[in-house]
mmCIF file of C-alpha atoms and ligand atoms in Angstrom:
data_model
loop_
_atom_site.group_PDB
_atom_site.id
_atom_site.type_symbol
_atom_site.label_atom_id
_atom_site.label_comp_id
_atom_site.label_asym_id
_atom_site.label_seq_id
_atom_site.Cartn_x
_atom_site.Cartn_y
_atom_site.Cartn_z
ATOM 1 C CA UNK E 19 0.000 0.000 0.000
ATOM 2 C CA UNK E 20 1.564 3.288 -0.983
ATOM 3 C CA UNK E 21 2.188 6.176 2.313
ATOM 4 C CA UNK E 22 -0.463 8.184 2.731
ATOM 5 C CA UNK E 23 1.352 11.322 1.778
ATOM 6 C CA UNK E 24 -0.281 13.738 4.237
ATOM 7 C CA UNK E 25 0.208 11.494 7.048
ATOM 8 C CA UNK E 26 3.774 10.943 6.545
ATOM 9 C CA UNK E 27 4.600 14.572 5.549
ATOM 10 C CA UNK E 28 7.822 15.681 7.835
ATOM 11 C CA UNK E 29 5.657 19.152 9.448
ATOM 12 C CA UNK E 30 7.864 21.443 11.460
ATOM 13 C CA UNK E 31 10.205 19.815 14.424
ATOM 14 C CA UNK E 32 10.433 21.055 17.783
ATOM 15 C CA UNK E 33 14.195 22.352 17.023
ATOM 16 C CA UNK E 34 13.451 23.661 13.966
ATOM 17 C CA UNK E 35 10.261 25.794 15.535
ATOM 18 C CA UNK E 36 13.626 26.692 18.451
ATOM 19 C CA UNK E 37 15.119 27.990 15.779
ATOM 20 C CA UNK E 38 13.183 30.000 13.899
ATOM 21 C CA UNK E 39 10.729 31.102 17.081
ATOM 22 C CA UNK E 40 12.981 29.991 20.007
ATOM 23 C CA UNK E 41 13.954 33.999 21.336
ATOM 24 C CA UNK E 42 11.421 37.305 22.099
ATOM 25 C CA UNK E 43 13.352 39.217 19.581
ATOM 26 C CA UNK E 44 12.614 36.731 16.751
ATOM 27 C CA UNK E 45 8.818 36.410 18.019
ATOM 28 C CA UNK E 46 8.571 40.027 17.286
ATOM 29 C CA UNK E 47 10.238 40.415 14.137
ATOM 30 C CA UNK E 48 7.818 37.405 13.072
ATOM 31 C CA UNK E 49 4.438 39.141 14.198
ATOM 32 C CA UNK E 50 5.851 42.657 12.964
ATOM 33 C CA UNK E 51 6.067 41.103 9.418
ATOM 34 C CA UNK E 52 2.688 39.107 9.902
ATOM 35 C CA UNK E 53 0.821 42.260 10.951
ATOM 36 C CA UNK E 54 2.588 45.055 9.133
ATOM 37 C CA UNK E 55 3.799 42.664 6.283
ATOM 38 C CA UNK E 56 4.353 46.227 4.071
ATOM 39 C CA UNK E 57 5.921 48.104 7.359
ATOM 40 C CA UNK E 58 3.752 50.586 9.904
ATOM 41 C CA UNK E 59 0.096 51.445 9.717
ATOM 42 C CA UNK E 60 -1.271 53.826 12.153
ATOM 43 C CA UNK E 61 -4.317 51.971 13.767
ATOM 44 C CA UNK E 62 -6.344 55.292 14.419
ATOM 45 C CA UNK E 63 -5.661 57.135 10.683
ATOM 46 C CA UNK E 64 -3.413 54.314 8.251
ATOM 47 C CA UNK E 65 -0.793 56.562 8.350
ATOM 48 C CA UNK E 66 2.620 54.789 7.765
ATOM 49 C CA UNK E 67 5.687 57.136 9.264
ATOM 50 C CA UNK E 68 6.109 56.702 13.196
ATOM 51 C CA UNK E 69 8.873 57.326 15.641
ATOM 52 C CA UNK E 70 9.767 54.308 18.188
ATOM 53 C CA UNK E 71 9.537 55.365 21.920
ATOM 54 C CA UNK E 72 13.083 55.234 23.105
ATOM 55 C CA UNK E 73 11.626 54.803 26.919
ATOM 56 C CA UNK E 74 9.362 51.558 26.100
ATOM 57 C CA UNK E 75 8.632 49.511 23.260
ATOM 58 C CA UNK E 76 6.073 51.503 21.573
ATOM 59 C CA UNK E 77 5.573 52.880 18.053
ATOM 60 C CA UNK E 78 3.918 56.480 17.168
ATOM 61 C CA UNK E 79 1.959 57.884 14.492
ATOM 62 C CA UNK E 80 3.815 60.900 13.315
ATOM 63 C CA UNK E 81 0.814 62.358 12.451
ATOM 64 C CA UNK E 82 -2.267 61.116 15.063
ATOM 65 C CA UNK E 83 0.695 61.238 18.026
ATOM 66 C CA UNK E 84 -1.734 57.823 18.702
ATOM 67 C CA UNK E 85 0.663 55.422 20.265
ATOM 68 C CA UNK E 86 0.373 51.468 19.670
ATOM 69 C CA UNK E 87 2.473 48.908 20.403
ATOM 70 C CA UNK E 88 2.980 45.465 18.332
ATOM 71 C CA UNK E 89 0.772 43.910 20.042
ATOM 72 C CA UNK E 90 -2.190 46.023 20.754
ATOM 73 C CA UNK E 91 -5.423 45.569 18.847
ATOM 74 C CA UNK E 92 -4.364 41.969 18.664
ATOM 75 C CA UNK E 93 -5.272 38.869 20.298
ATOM 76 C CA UNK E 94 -2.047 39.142 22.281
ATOM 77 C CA UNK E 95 -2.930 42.071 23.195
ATOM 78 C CA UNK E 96 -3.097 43.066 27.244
ATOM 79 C CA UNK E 97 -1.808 39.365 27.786
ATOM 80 C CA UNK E 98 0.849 38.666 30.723
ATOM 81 C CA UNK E 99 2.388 35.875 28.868
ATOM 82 C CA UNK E 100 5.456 36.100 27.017
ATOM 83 C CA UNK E 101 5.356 36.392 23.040
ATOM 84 C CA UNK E 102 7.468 32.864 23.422
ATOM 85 C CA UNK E 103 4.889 31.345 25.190
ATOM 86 C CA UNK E 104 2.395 32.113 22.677
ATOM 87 C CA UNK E 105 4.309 30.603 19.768
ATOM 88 C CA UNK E 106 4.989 27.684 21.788
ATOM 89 C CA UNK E 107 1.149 27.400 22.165
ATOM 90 C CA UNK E 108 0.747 27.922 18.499
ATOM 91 C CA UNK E 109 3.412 25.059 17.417
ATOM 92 C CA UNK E 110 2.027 22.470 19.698
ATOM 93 C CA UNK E 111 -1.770 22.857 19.061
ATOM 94 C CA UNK E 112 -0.999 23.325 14.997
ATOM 95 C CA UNK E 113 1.324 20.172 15.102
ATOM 96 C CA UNK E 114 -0.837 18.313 16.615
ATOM 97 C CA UNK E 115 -3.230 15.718 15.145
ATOM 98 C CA UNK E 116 -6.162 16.026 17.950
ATOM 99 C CA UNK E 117 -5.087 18.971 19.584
ATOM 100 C CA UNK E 118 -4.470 19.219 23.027
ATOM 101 C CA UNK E 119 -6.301 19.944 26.205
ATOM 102 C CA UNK E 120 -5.794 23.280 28.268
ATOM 103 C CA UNK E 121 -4.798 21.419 31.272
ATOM 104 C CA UNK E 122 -1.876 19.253 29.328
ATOM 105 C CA UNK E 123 -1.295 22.960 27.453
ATOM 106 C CA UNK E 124 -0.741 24.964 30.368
ATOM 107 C CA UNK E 125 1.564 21.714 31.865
ATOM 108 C CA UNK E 126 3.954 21.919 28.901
ATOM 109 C CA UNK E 127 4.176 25.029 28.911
ATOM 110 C CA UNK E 128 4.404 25.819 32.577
ATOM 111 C CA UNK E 129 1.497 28.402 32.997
ATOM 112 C CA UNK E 130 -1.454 28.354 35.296
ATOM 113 C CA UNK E 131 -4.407 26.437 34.223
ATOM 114 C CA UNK E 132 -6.968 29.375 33.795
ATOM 115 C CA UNK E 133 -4.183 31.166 31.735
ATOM 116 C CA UNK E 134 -3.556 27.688 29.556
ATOM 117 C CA UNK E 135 -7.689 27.994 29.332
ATOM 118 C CA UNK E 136 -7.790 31.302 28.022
ATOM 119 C CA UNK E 137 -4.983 30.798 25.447
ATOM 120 C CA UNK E 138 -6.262 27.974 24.578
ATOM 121 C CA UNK E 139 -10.153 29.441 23.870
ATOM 122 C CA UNK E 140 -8.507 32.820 22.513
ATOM 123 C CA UNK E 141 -6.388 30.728 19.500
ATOM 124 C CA UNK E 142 -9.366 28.749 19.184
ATOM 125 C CA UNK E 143 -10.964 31.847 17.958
ATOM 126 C CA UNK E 144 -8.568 32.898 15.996
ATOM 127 C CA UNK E 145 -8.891 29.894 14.058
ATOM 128 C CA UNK E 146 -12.526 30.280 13.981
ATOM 129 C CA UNK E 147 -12.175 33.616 12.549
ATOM 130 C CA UNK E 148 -9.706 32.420 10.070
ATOM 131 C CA UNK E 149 -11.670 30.218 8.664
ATOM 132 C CA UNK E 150 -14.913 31.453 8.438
ATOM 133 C CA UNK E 151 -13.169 33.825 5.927
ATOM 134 C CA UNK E 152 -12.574 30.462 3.666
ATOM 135 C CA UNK E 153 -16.370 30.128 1.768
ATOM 136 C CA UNK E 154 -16.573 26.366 0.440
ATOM 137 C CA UNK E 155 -17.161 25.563 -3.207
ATOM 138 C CA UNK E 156 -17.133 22.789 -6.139
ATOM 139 C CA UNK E 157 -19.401 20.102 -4.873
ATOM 140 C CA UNK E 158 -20.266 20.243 -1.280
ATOM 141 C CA UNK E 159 -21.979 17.078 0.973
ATOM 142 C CA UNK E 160 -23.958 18.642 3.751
ATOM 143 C CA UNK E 161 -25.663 16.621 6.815
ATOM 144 C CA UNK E 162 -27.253 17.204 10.015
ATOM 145 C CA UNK E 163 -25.410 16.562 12.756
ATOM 146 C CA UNK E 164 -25.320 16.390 17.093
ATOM 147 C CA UNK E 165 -23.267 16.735 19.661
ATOM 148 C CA UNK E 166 -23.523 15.221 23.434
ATOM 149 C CA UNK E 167 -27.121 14.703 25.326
ATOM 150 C CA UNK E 168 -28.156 12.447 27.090
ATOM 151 C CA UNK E 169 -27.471 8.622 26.361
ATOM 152 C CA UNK E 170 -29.921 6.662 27.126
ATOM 153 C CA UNK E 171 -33.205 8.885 27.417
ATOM 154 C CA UNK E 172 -34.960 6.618 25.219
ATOM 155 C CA UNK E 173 -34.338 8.756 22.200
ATOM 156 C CA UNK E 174 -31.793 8.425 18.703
ATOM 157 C CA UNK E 175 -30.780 10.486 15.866
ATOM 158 C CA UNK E 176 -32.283 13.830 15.373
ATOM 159 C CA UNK E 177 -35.115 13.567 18.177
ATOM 160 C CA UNK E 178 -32.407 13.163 20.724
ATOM 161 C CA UNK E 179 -33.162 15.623 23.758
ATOM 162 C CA UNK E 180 -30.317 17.445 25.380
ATOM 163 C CA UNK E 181 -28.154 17.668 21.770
ATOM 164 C CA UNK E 182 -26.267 20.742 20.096
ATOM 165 C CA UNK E 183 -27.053 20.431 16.615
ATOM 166 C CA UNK E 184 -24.762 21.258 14.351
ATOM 167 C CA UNK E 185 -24.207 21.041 10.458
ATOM 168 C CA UNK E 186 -21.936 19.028 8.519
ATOM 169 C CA UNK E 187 -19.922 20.745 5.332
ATOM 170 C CA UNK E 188 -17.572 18.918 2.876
ATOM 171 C CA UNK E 189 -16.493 20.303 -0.150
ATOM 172 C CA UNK E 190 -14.713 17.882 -2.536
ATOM 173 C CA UNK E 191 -12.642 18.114 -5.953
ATOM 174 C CA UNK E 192 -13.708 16.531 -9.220
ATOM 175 C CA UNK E 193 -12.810 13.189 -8.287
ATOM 176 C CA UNK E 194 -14.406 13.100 -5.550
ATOM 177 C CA UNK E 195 -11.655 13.505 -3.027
ATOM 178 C CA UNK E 196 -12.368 15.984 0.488
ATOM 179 C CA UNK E 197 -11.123 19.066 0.249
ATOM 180 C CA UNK E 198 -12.204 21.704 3.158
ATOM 181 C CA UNK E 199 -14.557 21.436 5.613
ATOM 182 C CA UNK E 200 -16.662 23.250 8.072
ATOM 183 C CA UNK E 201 -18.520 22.060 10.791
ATOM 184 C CA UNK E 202 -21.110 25.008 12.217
ATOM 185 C CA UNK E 203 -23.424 25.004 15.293
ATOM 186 C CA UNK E 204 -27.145 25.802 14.640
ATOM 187 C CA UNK E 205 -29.836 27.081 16.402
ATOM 188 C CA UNK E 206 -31.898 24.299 15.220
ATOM 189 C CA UNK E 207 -32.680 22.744 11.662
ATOM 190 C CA UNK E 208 -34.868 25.026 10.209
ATOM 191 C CA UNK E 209 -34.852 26.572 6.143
ATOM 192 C CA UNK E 210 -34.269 29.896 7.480
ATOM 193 C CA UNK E 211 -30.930 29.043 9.209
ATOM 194 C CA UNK E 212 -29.828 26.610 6.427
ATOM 195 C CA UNK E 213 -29.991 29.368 4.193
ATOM 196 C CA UNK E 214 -28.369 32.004 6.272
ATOM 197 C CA UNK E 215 -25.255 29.741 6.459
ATOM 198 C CA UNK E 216 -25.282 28.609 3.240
ATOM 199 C CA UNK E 217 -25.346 32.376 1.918
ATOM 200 C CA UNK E 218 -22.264 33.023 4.376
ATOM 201 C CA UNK E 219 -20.152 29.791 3.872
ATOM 202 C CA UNK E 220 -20.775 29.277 -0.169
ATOM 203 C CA UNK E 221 -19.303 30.223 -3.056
ATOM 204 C CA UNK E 222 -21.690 31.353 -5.694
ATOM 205 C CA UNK E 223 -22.094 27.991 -8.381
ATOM 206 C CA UNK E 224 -21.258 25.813 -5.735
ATOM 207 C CA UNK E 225 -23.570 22.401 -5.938
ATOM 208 C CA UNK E 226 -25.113 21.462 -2.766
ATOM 209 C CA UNK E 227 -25.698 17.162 -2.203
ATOM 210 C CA UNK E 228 -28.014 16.423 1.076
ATOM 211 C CA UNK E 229 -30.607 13.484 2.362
ATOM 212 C CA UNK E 230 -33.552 15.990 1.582
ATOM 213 C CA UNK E 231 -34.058 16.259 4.954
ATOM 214 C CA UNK E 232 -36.335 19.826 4.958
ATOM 215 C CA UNK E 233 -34.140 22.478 6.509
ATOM 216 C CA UNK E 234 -31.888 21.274 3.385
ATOM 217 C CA UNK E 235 -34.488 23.411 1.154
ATOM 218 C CA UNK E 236 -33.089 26.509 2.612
ATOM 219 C CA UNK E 237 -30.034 25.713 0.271
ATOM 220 C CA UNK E 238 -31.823 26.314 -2.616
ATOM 221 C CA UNK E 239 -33.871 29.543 -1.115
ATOM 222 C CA UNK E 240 -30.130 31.298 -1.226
ATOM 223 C CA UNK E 241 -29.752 30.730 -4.793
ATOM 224 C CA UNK E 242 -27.505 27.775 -4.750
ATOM 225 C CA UNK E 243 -27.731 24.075 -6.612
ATOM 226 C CA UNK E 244 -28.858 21.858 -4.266
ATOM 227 C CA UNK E 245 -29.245 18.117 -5.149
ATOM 228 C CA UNK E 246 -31.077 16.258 -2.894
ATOM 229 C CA UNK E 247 -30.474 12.175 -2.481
ATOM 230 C CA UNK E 248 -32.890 10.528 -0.510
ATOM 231 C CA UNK E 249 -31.245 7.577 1.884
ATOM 232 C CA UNK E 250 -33.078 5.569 4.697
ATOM 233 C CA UNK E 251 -31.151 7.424 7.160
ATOM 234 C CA UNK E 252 -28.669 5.325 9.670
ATOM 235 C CA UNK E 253 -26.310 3.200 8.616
ATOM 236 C CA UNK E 254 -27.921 2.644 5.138
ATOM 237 C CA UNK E 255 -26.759 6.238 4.138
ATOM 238 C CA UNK E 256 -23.424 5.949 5.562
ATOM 239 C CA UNK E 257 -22.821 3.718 2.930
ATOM 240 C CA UNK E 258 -23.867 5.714 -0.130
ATOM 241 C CA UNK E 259 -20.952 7.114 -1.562
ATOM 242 C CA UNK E 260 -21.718 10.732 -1.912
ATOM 243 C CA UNK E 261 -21.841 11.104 1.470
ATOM 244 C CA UNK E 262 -19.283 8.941 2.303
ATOM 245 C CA UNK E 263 -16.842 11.839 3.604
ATOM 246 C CA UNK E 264 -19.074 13.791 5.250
ATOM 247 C CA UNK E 265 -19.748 10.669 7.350
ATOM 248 C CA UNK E 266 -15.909 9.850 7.477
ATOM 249 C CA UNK E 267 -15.560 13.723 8.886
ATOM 250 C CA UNK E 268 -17.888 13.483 11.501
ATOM 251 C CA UNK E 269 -16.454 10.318 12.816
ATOM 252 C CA UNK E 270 -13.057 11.922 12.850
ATOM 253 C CA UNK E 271 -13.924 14.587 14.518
ATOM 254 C CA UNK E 272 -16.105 12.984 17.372
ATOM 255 C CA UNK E 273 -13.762 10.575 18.119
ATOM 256 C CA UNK E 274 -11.189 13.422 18.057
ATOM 257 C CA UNK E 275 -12.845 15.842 20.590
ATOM 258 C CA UNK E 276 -13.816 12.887 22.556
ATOM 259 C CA UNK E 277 -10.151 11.397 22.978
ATOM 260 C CA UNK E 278 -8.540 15.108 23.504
ATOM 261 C CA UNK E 279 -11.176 16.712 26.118
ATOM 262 C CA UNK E 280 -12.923 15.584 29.134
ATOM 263 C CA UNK E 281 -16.054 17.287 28.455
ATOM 264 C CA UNK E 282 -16.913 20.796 26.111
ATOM 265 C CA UNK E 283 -19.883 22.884 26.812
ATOM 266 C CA UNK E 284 -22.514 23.573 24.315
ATOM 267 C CA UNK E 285 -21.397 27.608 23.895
ATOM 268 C CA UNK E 286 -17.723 26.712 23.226
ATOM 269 C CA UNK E 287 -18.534 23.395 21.004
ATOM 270 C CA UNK E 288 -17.877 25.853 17.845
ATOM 271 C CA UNK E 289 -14.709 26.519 19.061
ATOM 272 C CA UNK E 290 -13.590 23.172 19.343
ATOM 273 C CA UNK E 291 -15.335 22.271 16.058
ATOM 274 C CA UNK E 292 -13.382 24.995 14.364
ATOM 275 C CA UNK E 293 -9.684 24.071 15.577
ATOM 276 C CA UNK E 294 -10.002 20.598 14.302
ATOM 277 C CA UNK E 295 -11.482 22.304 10.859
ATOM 278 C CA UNK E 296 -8.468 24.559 10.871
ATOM 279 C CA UNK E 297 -6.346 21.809 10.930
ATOM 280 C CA UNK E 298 -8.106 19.766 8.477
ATOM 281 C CA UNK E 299 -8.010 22.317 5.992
ATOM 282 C CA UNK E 300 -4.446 22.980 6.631
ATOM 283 C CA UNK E 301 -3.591 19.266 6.686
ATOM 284 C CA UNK E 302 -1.303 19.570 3.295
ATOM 285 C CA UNK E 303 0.803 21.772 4.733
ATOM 286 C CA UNK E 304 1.740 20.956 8.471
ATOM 287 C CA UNK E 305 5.028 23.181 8.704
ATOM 288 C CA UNK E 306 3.271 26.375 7.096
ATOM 289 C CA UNK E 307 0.467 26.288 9.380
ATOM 290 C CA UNK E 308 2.523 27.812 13.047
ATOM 291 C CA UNK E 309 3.592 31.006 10.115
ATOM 292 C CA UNK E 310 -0.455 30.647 9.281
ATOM 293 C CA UNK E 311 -1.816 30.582 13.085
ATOM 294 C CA UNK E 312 0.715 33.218 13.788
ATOM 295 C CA UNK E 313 -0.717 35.709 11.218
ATOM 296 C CA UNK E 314 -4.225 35.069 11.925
ATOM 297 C CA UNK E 315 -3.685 36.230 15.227
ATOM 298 C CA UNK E 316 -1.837 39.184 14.319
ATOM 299 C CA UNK E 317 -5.498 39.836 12.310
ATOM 300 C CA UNK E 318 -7.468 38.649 14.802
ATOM 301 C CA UNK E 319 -9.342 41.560 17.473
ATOM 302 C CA UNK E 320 -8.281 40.876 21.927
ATOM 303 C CA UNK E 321 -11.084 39.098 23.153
ATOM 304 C CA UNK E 322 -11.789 40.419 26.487
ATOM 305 C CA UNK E 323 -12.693 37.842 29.372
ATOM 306 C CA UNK E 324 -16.495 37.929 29.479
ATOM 307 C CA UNK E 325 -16.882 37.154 26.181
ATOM 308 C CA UNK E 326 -14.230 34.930 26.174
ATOM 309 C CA UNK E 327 -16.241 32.759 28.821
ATOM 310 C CA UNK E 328 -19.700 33.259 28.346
ATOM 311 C CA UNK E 329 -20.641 34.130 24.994
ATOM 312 C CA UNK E 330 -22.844 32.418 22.981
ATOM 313 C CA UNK E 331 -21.106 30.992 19.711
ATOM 314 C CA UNK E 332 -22.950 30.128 16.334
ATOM 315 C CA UNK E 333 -21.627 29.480 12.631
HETATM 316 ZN ZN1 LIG S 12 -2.197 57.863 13.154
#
């Protein structure tokens, strides 16, 4: 059987990452080209010439006066932990094929476990953001999908009480092979919310394949091709081809979540749902992706800690 080339690809070695992100001074230098990658912009008015505080390391405007420094208006941004302990963070949860939990995060790399949490939700994020940016096109499988509830209350499948729905996305080349993915929570499986994701997360002339179920309709309602293949449900429709990754997915990713994380609440599920999609996406290119994570942070707006904790996140 030939490698699977993906699997075996070489990704980016701990001494390698020592070299290229190991000091502060090379951090910086890396997030100064990620977030200013054609030198200076002045936050408050774009403008591009500043002088650099001799006293402390900040930059300003020469013609607002506003001072910023690299990390403001980012998601680093008011944090206590060192620019090297970020990047570390960013190598080992983009290196890694599950991810990793806060707890064995903030372990490795010696922090507190409420500040291993917070990195941990506030790249999460970032990764969210990133790709929600990335609409999916060419042919797409869609399914509905759950998360957690209760186990034995008597109910399966999609009348399941206690369950975070969420929706399934694959998009897939010519021959048929997976290409990105996104996995988004819903409110509930209704037209109206089928077709407010699939106008935010489709490319115009992208064709839609689902089971028919009837929130699929909403598809169509947004002005996309939606072909609709009716299965049995179950295990019958796991084995129909077209849908064959979609199912695949959402077995990787269950079993994923499952093996990395004791237990994730309903508001953060997205969260988790998007890091594994992040990496999915990425999978091609394992050593790019700590350069990727790093910029999309740089990009990314601070979080503060209320919403951090306790907001409410949808697709
Ligand atoms: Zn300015």
């Amino acid at each position: 059987m030939p490698k699977n080339k993906i699997q075996f690809q070489r990704g980016l070695s701990l001494q390698r990452f020592q070299q290229l992100y190991g000091t502060s001074a090379q951090c910086q230098e890396v997030l100064l080209k990620k977030r200013w990658p054609s030198g200076f912009v002045c936050p408050q008015c774009n403008h591009t010439l500043y002088y650099k505080l001799a006293t402390r390391p900040l930059y300003q405007c020469q013609r607002c006066r506003c001072q910023t420094s690299l990390t403001s208006g980012t998601i680093f941004d008011s944090s206590k932990l060192p620019l090297t302990i970020w990047f570390l963070a960013i190598y080992l949860i983009s290196q890694s094929k599950d991810g990793l939990s806060s707890l064995n995060l903030a372990r490795i790399l010696g922090v507190s476990a409420n500040a291993g949490l917070r990195l941990k939700h506030k790249l999460q994020q970032v990764m969210k953001n990133e790709d929600d940016r990335l609409q999916l096109s060419g042919i797409v499988q869609v399914d509905d999908a759950y998360w957690g509830g209760k186990k034995h209350d008597g109910k399966r499948g999609r009348g399941a009480s206690g369950k975070t729905p969420f929706l399934a996305a694959v998009s897939t080349n010519c021959k048929g092979h997976p290409i990105h993915m996104r996995l988004s929570r819903v409110r509930s499986f209704t037209s109206a919310e089928v077709s407010r994701w699939s106008a935010k997360h489709l490319q115009t002339s992208t064709l839609v394949v689902s089971d028919g179920l009837h929130c699929f309709s909403g598809i169509a309602q947004s002005g996309f091709l939606h072909e609709t293949i009716i299965t049995g449900g179950g295990y019958e429709s796991m084995q129909i081809k077209v849908f064959s990754w979609v199912n695949t997915m959402l077995g990787n990713v269950k079993k994923s979540i499952h093996g990395t994380y004791h237990s994730v609440s309903r508001k953060h599920l997205p969260r988790y749902l998007a890091e594994f999609c992040f990496r999915f996406n990425r999978r091609f290119n394992l050593g790019f992706m700590v350069g990727a994570l790093v910029k999309a942070s740089a990009h990314s707006k601070p979080i503060p800690q209320h919403k951090l904790k306790l907001a409410e996140i949808w697709w």
